[in-house]
PDB file of C-alpha atoms in Angstrom:
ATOM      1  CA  UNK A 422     -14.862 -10.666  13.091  1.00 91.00           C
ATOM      2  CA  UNK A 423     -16.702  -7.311  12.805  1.00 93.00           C
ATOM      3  CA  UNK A 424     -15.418  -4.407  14.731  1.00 95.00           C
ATOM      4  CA  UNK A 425     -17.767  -1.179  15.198  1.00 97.00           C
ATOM      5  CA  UNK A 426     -15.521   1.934  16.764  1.00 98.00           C
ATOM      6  CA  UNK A 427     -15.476   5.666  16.844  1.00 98.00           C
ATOM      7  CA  UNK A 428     -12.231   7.178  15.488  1.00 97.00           C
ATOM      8  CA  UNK A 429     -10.629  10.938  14.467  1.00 97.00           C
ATOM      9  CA  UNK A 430      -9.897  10.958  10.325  1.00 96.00           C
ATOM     10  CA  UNK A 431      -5.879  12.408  10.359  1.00 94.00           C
ATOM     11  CA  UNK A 432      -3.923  12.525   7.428  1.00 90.00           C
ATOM     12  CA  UNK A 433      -0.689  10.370   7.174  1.00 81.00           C
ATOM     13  CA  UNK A 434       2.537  13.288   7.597  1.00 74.00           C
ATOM     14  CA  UNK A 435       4.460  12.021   4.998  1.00 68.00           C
ATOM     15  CA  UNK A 436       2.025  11.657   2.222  1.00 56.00           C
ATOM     16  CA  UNK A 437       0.186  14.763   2.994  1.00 55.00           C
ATOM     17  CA  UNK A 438       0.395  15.954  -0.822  1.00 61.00           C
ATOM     18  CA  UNK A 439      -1.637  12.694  -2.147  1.00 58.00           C
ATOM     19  CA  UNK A 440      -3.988  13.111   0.912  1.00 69.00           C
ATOM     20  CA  UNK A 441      -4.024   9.557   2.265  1.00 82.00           C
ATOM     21  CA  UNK A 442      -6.623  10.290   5.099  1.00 92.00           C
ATOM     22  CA  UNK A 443      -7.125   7.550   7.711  1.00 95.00           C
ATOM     23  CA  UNK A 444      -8.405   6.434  10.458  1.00 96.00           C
ATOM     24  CA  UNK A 445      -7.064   4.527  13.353  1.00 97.00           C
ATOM     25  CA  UNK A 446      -9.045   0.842  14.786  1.00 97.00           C
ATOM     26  CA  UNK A 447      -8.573   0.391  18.728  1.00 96.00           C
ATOM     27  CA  UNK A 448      -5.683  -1.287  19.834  1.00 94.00           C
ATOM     28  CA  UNK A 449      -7.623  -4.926  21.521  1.00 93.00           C
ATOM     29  CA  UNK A 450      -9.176  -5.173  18.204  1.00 93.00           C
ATOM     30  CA  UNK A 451      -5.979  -4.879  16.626  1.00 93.00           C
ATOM     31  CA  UNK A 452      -4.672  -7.566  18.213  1.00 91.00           C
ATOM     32  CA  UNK A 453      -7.263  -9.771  17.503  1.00 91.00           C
ATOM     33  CA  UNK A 454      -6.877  -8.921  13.913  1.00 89.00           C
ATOM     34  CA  UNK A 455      -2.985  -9.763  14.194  1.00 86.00           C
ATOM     35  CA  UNK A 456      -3.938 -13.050  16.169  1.00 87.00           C
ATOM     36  CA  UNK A 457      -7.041 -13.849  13.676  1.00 84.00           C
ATOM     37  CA  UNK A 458      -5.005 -12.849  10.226  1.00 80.00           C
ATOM     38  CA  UNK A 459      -1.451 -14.515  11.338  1.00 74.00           C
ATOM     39  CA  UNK A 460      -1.050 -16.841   8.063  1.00 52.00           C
ATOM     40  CA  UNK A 461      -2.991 -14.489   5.760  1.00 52.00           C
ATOM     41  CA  UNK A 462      -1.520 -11.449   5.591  1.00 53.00           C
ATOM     42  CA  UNK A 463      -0.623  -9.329   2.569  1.00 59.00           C
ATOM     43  CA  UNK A 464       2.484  -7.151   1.727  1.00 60.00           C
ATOM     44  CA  UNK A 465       3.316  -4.645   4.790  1.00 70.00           C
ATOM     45  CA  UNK A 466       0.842  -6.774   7.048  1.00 81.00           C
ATOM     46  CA  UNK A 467      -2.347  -5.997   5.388  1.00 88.00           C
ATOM     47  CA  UNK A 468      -5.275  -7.476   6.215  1.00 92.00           C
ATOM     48  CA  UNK A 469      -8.276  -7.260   3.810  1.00 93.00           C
ATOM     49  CA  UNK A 470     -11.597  -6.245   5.553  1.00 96.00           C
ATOM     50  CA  UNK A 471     -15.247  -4.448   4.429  1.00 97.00           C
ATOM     51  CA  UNK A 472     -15.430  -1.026   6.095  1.00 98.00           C
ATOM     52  CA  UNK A 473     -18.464   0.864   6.393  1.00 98.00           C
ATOM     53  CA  UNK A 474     -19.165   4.452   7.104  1.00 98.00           C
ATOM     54  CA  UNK A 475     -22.494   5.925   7.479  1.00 97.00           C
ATOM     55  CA  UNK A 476     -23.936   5.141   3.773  1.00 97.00           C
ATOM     56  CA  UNK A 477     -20.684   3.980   1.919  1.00 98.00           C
ATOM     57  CA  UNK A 478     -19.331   0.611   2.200  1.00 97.00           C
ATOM     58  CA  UNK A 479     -15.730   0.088   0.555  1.00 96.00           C
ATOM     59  CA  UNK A 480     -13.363  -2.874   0.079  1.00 95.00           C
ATOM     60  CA  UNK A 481      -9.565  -2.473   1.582  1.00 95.00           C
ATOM     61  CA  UNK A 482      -6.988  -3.400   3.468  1.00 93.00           C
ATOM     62  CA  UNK A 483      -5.984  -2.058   7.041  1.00 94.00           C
ATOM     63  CA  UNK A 484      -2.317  -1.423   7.711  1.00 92.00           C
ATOM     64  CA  UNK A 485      -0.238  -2.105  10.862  1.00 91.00           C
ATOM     65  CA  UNK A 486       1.055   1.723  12.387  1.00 89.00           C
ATOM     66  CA  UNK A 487       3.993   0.367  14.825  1.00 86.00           C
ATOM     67  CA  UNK A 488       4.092   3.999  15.735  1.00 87.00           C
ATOM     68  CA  UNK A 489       0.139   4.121  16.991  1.00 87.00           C
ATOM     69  CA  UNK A 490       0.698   0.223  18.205  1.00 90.00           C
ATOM     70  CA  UNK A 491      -2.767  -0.629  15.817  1.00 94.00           C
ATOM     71  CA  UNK A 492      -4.132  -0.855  12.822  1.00 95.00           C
ATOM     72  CA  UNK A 493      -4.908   1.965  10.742  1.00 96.00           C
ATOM     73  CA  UNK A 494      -8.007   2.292   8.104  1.00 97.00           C
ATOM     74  CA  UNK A 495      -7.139   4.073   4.647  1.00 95.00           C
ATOM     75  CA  UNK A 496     -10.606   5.855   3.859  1.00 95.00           C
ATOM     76  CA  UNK A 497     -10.228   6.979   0.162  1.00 92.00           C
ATOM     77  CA  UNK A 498     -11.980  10.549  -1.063  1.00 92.00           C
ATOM     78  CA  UNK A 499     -14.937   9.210  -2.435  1.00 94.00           C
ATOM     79  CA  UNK A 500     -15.915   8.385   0.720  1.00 96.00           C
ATOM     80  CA  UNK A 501     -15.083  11.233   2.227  1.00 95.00           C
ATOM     81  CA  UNK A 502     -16.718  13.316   0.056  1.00 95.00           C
ATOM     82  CA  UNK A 503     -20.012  11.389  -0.028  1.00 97.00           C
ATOM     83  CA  UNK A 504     -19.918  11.101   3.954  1.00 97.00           C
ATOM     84  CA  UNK A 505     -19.119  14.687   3.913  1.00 97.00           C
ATOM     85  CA  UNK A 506     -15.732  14.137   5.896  1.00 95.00           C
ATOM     86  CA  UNK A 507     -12.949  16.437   6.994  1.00 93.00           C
ATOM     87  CA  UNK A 508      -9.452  15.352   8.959  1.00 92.00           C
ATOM     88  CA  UNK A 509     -10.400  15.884  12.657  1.00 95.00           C
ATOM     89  CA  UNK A 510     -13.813  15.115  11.971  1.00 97.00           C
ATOM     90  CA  UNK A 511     -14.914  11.822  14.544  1.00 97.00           C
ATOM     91  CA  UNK A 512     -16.749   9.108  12.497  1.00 97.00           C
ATOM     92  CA  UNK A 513     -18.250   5.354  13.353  1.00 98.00           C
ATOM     93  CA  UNK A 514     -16.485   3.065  11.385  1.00 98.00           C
ATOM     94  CA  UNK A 515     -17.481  -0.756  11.297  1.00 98.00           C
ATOM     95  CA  UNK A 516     -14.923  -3.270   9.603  1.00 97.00           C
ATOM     96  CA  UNK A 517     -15.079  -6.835   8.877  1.00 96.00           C
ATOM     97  CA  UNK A 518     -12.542  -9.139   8.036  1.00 93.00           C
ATOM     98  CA  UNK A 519     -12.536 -10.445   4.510  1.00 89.00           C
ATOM     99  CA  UNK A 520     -10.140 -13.130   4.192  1.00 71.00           C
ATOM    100  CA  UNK A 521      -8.961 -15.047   7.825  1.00 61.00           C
ATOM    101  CA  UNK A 522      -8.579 -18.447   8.730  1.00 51.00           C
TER     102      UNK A 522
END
């Protein structure tokens, strides 16, 4: 399953110190994620996927958010600073599943 989507980079509240900046997937290709990944899932529901943005490609796991009712993308500051990212900024994103059944 590959997934291309546009999404807003926000920063997680509670670990704004470490700047864990993220983005979130749409919410019918988070379900097909939870339906795909049922038996494979990591610790706190991870799912291991490829994501891509502009020039950088990354391995990593998305994250269920129960509060945004999907799936949220950690993009780490090498990326960011190669993409030349900023929170708020709107970025295409494709991610492919790694590891599903």
């Amino acid at each position: 399953m590959i997934v291309t989507f546009d999404s807003e980079l926000w920063t997680w509240a509670a670990r704004r110190d470490e700047s864990w900046t993220f983005v979130s997937m749409p919410v019918g290709a988070s379900e097909e994620i939870r339906e795909i990944s049922g038996g494979t899932r990591r610790g706190f529901g991870a799912v291991r996927v490829r994501a891509a943005i502009g020039g950088s490609r990354w391995t990593t796991s998305v994250f269920p958010d129960s509060a945004r009712g999907c799936y949220v993308l950690p993009v780490k500051r090498a990326v960011r600073t190669a993409e030349a990212l900023d929170v708020g900024d709107t970025v295409t994103v494709t991610v492919e599943l790694v590891d599903h059944g």
